[in-house]
Tab-separated table of C-alpha atoms in Angstrom:
chain	number	residue	atom	x	y	z
A	1	PHE	CA	97.492	133.893	-63.222
A	2	SER	CA	99.700	131.272	-61.546
A	3	TYR	CA	97.281	128.627	-62.876
A	4	LYS	CA	98.365	129.822	-66.312
A	5	THR	CA	102.075	129.279	-65.465
A	6	VAL	CA	102.700	132.936	-64.647
A	7	PRO	CA	105.500	132.986	-62.021
A	8	MET	CA	104.544	134.494	-58.694
A	9	LEU	CA	106.805	136.767	-56.650
A	10	ALA	CA	107.752	134.954	-53.423
A	11	ARG	CA	109.050	136.549	-50.236
A	12	THR	CA	109.664	134.926	-46.821
A	13	VAL	CA	107.966	136.785	-43.942
A	14	ASN	CA	108.255	136.121	-40.199
A	15	VAL	CA	104.829	136.687	-38.641
A	16	VAL	CA	105.113	137.660	-34.976
A	17	SER	CA	102.720	138.257	-32.121
A	18	SER	CA	101.502	141.820	-31.695
A	19	THR	CA	103.060	141.699	-28.226
A	20	THR	CA	106.543	140.992	-29.639
A	21	GLN	CA	108.497	144.241	-29.680
A	22	LEU	CA	111.021	144.098	-32.510
A	23	SER	CA	114.145	146.230	-32.482
A	24	THR	CA	116.357	147.919	-35.044
A	25	ALA	CA	119.399	146.840	-33.037
A	26	LYS	CA	121.582	144.016	-34.328
A	27	TYR	CA	121.546	142.249	-30.957
A	28	SER	CA	118.198	142.106	-29.189
A	29	ALA	CA	116.416	139.261	-27.409
A	30	THR	CA	113.931	138.328	-24.716
A	31	TYR	CA	113.976	135.417	-22.279
A	32	ASP	CA	111.104	133.686	-20.488
A	33	ASP	CA	111.578	130.818	-18.038
A	34	ALA	CA	107.870	130.641	-17.084
A	35	THR	CA	109.108	130.308	-13.468
A	36	ASN	CA	110.793	127.005	-14.390
A	37	THR	CA	114.075	127.984	-12.728
A	38	PRO	CA	114.256	126.147	-9.372
A	39	ALA	CA	114.409	128.320	-6.259
A	40	SER	CA	116.820	125.787	-4.768
A	41	MET	CA	119.567	123.667	-6.346
A	42	GLU	CA	122.147	121.195	-5.059
A	43	ILE	CA	125.856	121.954	-5.463
A	44	ASN	CA	127.459	120.619	-8.655
A	45	LYS	CA	124.157	119.261	-9.973
A	46	THR	CA	122.993	119.881	-13.550
A	47	TYR	CA	119.402	121.016	-14.106
A	48	THR	CA	117.391	121.018	-17.339
A	49	ILE	CA	115.345	124.220	-17.463
A	50	PRO	CA	112.964	125.139	-20.326
A	51	ILE	CA	113.694	128.697	-21.507
A	52	THR	CA	111.830	130.469	-24.296
A	53	ILE	CA	113.996	132.889	-26.264
A	54	THR	CA	112.841	135.371	-28.899
A	55	ASN	CA	115.036	137.053	-31.492
A	56	THR	CA	113.902	140.666	-31.499
A	57	GLY	CA	117.022	142.024	-33.249
A	58	THR	CA	118.064	142.273	-36.890
A	59	LEU	CA	120.816	139.642	-36.720
A	60	LYS	CA	119.739	136.210	-37.921
A	61	TRP	CA	121.082	133.821	-35.291
A	62	PRO	CA	123.093	130.958	-36.800
A	63	SER	CA	122.654	127.581	-35.113
A	64	THR	CA	125.829	126.051	-36.559
A	65	GLY	CA	129.386	127.064	-37.311
A	66	THR	CA	132.213	128.727	-35.412
A	67	ASN	CA	130.159	131.837	-34.741
A	68	LYS	CA	126.849	130.216	-33.893
A	69	VAL	CA	124.557	131.648	-31.218
A	70	ASN	CA	124.081	129.607	-28.039
A	71	LEU	CA	122.037	130.061	-24.889
A	72	SER	CA	124.202	130.194	-21.780
A	73	TYR	CA	124.286	131.849	-18.342
A	74	HIS	CA	126.442	133.398	-15.626
A	75	TRP	CA	126.400	132.958	-11.840
A	76	TYR	CA	126.749	135.961	-9.510
A	77	ASP	CA	126.886	136.187	-5.726
A	78	THR	CA	124.566	138.533	-3.832
A	79	ALA	CA	127.289	141.215	-3.763
A	80	GLY	CA	127.218	141.322	-7.570
A	81	ARG	CA	130.512	139.514	-8.126
A	82	ARG	CA	130.531	137.167	-11.113
A	83	ILE	CA	131.338	133.663	-9.854
A	84	VAL	CA	130.920	131.748	-13.128
A	85	ARG	CA	131.448	133.569	-16.430
A	86	ASP	CA	131.091	130.769	-18.956
A	87	GLY	CA	128.035	128.669	-18.248
A	88	GLN	CA	127.225	125.524	-20.163
A	89	ARG	CA	126.001	126.065	-23.706
A	90	THR	CA	122.614	125.056	-25.102
A	91	SER	CA	122.354	124.982	-28.904
A	92	LEU	CA	119.569	126.537	-30.944
A	93	LEU	CA	117.202	124.102	-32.645
A	94	SER	CA	117.691	125.931	-35.977
A	95	ASP	CA	118.681	129.338	-37.320
A	96	MET	CA	116.448	132.070	-35.882
A	97	ALA	CA	115.436	135.186	-37.811
A	98	GLN	CA	113.988	138.337	-36.287
A	99	GLY	CA	110.654	137.658	-34.605
A	100	GLN	CA	111.187	133.930	-34.235
A	101	LYS	CA	111.022	132.246	-30.855
A	102	ALA	CA	112.008	128.822	-29.555
A	103	THR	CA	111.910	126.945	-26.268
A	104	LEU	CA	115.239	125.354	-25.382
A	105	ASN	CA	116.064	122.915	-22.602
A	106	ALA	CA	118.891	124.847	-20.987
A	107	GLU	CA	121.488	122.760	-19.149
A	108	VAL	CA	122.492	124.649	-15.999
A	109	LEU	CA	125.243	123.484	-13.637
A	110	ALA	CA	124.846	124.704	-10.040
A	111	PRO	CA	127.873	126.289	-8.308
A	112	SER	CA	130.288	124.143	-6.310
A	113	GLU	CA	129.675	125.871	-2.972
A	114	ALA	CA	126.459	126.363	-1.016
A	115	GLY	CA	125.016	129.860	-0.771
A	116	THR	CA	122.600	132.314	-2.353
A	117	TYR	CA	123.356	133.188	-5.965
A	118	ILE	CA	121.885	135.090	-8.898
A	119	LEU	CA	121.544	133.034	-12.096
A	120	LYS	CA	121.537	135.237	-15.208
A	121	TYR	CA	120.593	133.764	-18.583
A	122	ASP	CA	122.519	135.252	-21.508
A	123	LEU	CA	122.920	134.483	-25.210
A	124	VAL	CA	126.406	134.319	-26.693
A	125	HIS	CA	127.510	134.892	-30.294
A	126	GLU	CA	130.465	132.545	-30.070
A	127	ALA	CA	133.906	134.125	-30.535
A	128	ILE	CA	132.230	137.511	-31.041
A	129	THR	CA	130.224	138.751	-28.048
A	130	TRP	CA	127.813	138.037	-25.229
A	131	PHE	CA	124.447	139.629	-25.906
A	132	SER	CA	124.614	141.354	-22.496
A	133	TYR	CA	127.756	143.162	-23.698
A	134	LYS	CA	125.483	144.716	-26.325
A	135	THR	CA	123.101	146.018	-23.606
A	136	VAL	CA	120.617	143.155	-24.028
A	137	PRO	CA	119.018	142.599	-20.583
A	138	MET	CA	119.638	139.193	-19.040
A	139	LEU	CA	116.980	137.171	-17.217
A	140	ALA	CA	117.966	137.015	-13.525
A	141	ARG	CA	116.744	134.504	-10.954
A	142	THR	CA	117.758	134.097	-7.289
A	143	VAL	CA	118.748	130.515	-6.437
A	144	ASN	CA	119.657	128.980	-3.095
A	145	VAL	CA	122.409	126.420	-3.659
A	146	VAL	CA	122.567	123.779	-0.945
A	147	SER	CA	124.795	120.868	-0.041
A	148	SER	CA	123.854	117.535	-1.562
A	149	THR	CA	123.517	116.232	2.012
A	150	THR	CA	120.709	118.702	2.741
A	151	GLN	CA	117.413	116.846	2.480
A	152	LEU	CA	114.730	119.274	1.363
A	153	SER	CA	111.072	118.668	2.147
A	154	THR	CA	107.734	119.403	0.507
A	155	ALA	CA	106.317	120.328	3.930
A	156	LYS	CA	105.667	123.969	4.785
A	157	TYR	CA	107.457	123.682	8.122
A	158	SER	CA	110.713	121.728	8.089
A	159	ALA	CA	114.094	122.477	9.644
A	160	THR	CA	117.296	120.995	11.004
A	161	TYR	CA	119.397	122.123	13.954
A	162	ASP	CA	123.097	121.587	14.637
A	163	ASP	CA	124.846	122.805	17.770
A	164	ALA	CA	128.195	121.141	16.898
A	165	THR	CA	128.295	120.070	20.578
A	166	ASN	CA	128.379	123.743	21.607
A	167	THR	CA	125.624	123.297	24.196
A	168	PRO	CA	127.305	123.139	27.632
A	169	ALA	CA	126.815	119.930	29.585
A	170	SER	CA	126.595	122.044	32.733
A	171	MET	CA	125.074	125.472	33.390
A	172	GLU	CA	124.616	127.705	36.409
A	173	ILE	CA	121.119	128.654	37.571
A	174	ASN	CA	119.719	131.871	36.080
A	175	LYS	CA	122.769	132.403	33.898
A	176	THR	CA	122.472	133.272	30.203
A	177	TYR	CA	124.636	131.371	27.727
A	178	THR	CA	125.442	132.265	24.131
A	179	ILE	CA	125.389	129.066	22.071
A	180	PRO	CA	126.113	128.916	18.308
A	181	ILE	CA	123.348	126.954	16.554
A	182	THR	CA	123.223	126.276	12.824
A	183	ILE	CA	119.694	126.093	11.453
A	184	THR	CA	118.663	125.043	7.943
A	185	ASN	CA	115.330	125.778	6.296
A	186	THR	CA	114.378	122.509	4.613
A	187	GLY	CA	110.686	123.390	4.177
A	188	THR	CA	108.781	125.384	1.580
A	189	LEU	CA	107.949	128.343	3.835
A	190	LYS	CA	110.317	131.284	3.456
A	191	TRP	CA	111.127	132.365	6.990
A	192	PRO	CA	110.594	136.094	7.574
A	193	SER	CA	113.141	137.785	9.824
A	194	THR	CA	110.993	140.826	10.584
A	195	GLY	CA	107.365	141.658	11.289
A	196	THR	CA	104.690	140.398	13.642
A	197	ASN	CA	104.918	136.863	12.283
A	198	LYS	CA	108.681	136.560	11.960
A	199	VAL	CA	110.471	133.289	12.654
A	200	ASN	CA	112.761	133.149	15.703
A	201	LEU	CA	114.992	130.508	17.217
A	202	SER	CA	113.965	129.628	20.756
A	203	TYR	CA	113.902	126.638	23.114
A	204	HIS	CA	112.022	124.820	25.871
A	205	TRP	CA	113.254	123.298	29.132
A	206	TYR	CA	111.973	119.883	30.280
A	207	ASP	CA	112.687	117.881	33.402
A	208	THR	CA	113.777	114.255	33.180
A	209	ALA	CA	110.165	113.124	33.647
A	210	GLY	CA	109.209	114.887	30.422
A	211	ARG	CA	107.372	117.781	32.057
A	212	ARG	CA	107.854	121.107	30.341
A	213	ILE	CA	109.369	123.549	32.833
A	214	VAL	CA	109.898	126.521	30.519
A	215	ARG	CA	107.668	126.896	27.473
A	216	ASP	CA	108.797	130.228	26.089
A	217	GLY	CA	112.550	130.449	25.916
A	218	GLN	CA	114.380	133.598	24.946
A	219	ARG	CA	114.184	134.505	21.267
A	220	THR	CA	117.094	134.780	18.863
A	221	SER	CA	116.368	136.639	15.640
A	222	LEU	CA	117.298	135.436	12.173
A	223	LEU	CA	120.052	137.372	10.422
A	224	SER	CA	117.840	137.766	7.335
A	225	ASP	CA	114.904	136.075	5.606
A	226	MET	CA	115.657	132.418	4.894
A	227	ALA	CA	114.354	130.547	1.846
A	228	GLN	CA	114.299	126.779	1.415
A	229	GLY	CA	117.802	125.338	1.460
A	230	GLN	CA	119.388	128.277	3.231
A	231	LYS	CA	121.285	127.854	6.460
A	232	ALA	CA	122.588	130.256	9.080
A	233	THR	CA	124.509	130.072	12.335
A	234	LEU	CA	122.857	132.068	15.115
A	235	ASN	CA	124.186	132.922	18.556
A	236	ALA	CA	121.286	131.577	20.598
A	237	GLU	CA	120.739	133.250	23.968
A	238	VAL	CA	119.738	130.538	26.451
A	239	LEU	CA	118.724	131.285	30.050
A	240	ALA	CA	119.330	128.391	32.463
A	241	PRO	CA	116.477	127.332	34.799
A	242	SER	CA	116.141	128.929	38.219
A	243	GLU	CA	116.551	125.682	40.168
A	244	ALA	CA	119.387	123.159	40.162
A	245	GLY	CA	118.780	119.755	38.605
A	246	THR	CA	119.065	117.732	35.420
A	247	TYR	CA	117.091	119.096	32.495
A	248	ILE	CA	116.533	118.540	28.795
A	249	LEU	CA	117.087	121.628	26.645
A	250	LYS	CA	115.153	121.430	23.364
A	251	TYR	CA	115.840	123.932	20.598
A	252	ASP	CA	112.745	124.900	18.605
A	253	LEU	CA	111.865	127.490	15.980
A	254	VAL	CA	108.747	129.581	16.414
A	255	HIS	CA	106.631	131.293	13.763
A	256	GLU	CA	105.506	134.097	16.034
A	257	ALA	CA	101.769	134.300	16.748
A	258	ILE	CA	101.229	131.268	14.498
A	259	THR	CA	102.974	128.086	15.665
A	260	TRP	CA	106.016	126.417	17.100
A	261	PHE	CA	107.748	124.281	14.498
A	262	SER	CA	107.577	121.280	16.848
A	263	TYR	CA	103.771	121.561	16.722
A	264	LYS	CA	104.131	120.826	13.001
A	265	THR	CA	106.078	117.611	13.757
A	266	VAL	CA	109.493	119.200	13.155
A	267	PRO	CA	111.967	117.366	15.437
A	268	MET	CA	113.646	119.520	18.074
A	269	LEU	CA	117.323	119.265	18.980
A	270	ALA	CA	117.532	117.906	22.539
A	271	ARG	CA	120.500	118.196	24.910
A	272	THR	CA	120.808	117.029	28.527
A	273	VAL	CA	122.119	119.766	30.825
A	274	ASN	CA	123.037	119.646	34.506
A	275	VAL	CA	122.019	122.939	36.091
A	276	VAL	CA	123.970	123.769	39.242
A	277	SER	CA	123.737	126.515	41.838
C-alpha cells in the first residue's frame, strides 16, 4: 500500500540481544571491561580503558546538557574506605535508550599514593545521582598502584630488595639478627604467601672467594600474597655463620620446591659482613 502513497505507521524499536536483561527500574546498567583494567598502575598516571556499558533501565541517558549521563569511577582502599569519590568523567558517544550499548574509552587517573586499591566503575546522572546510589551494581577491579620509580617487568620472576643499610656490618657467630628488608614484586608471578609452593625471603652466605658456605638460609614468610607492583617490608631472620671471618650475605627469594629467584637471573642484594667470635 505504501507504493500507492498510503502512509505507513512508524515506530522506533531498540533490538537487543537475548542475553540482555532489561529492567523496569529507571536506573539500571551493566559494565564490561573485558579484563582491560590493568592489574597494576603507576601513581598519578592516567589510563585509557575500554568499557562497554549497556542501558538496561527505562531512563534514556542524555549525552549532552547539564544533566547528562557520564561514565566515571571511585577508588576505595582494601578496608572499604572511599579514597576518591569523583573520578574523571567520560562522555557518552550519543544518547542511549534502553537496550543500547556502547564502548567508551574511560579515562582513569590512578591514586597519588602507592598501595592496593579497588577501582569501581559507576555511571553518574550529573547533578542528580550516581547510579550506584540507585542500587545499580558497580564493576569492581583490584589494582596495585606503584611508584613511578618502580620498574615492572614482563618476566615471571622479577624482584628488588632494599635493606636501607639495615644489614649490620658486623655479626657474632651463630647469632640470629632481625633485619628489615623491603621487597618489591616487579614480575608477573603473583607470589603466594601460603601453601607448599609459597614464596619466602631467604639468603645465602658466601666467602670472599665466592664459595657458597650456606645455601639454605632461614625463611621469612610474606605478610600476604603479593601481586606485581606490590611491596612489603619483612623482618628477615638471618643466622650468622658458625665461624669467624669475612662473608658476603646475599638476600634471595625462593619459590619453595620450585626455584630460587636468583636461578631465574634475578639479582640478589649482597652485603659484606664481618663475622666475629
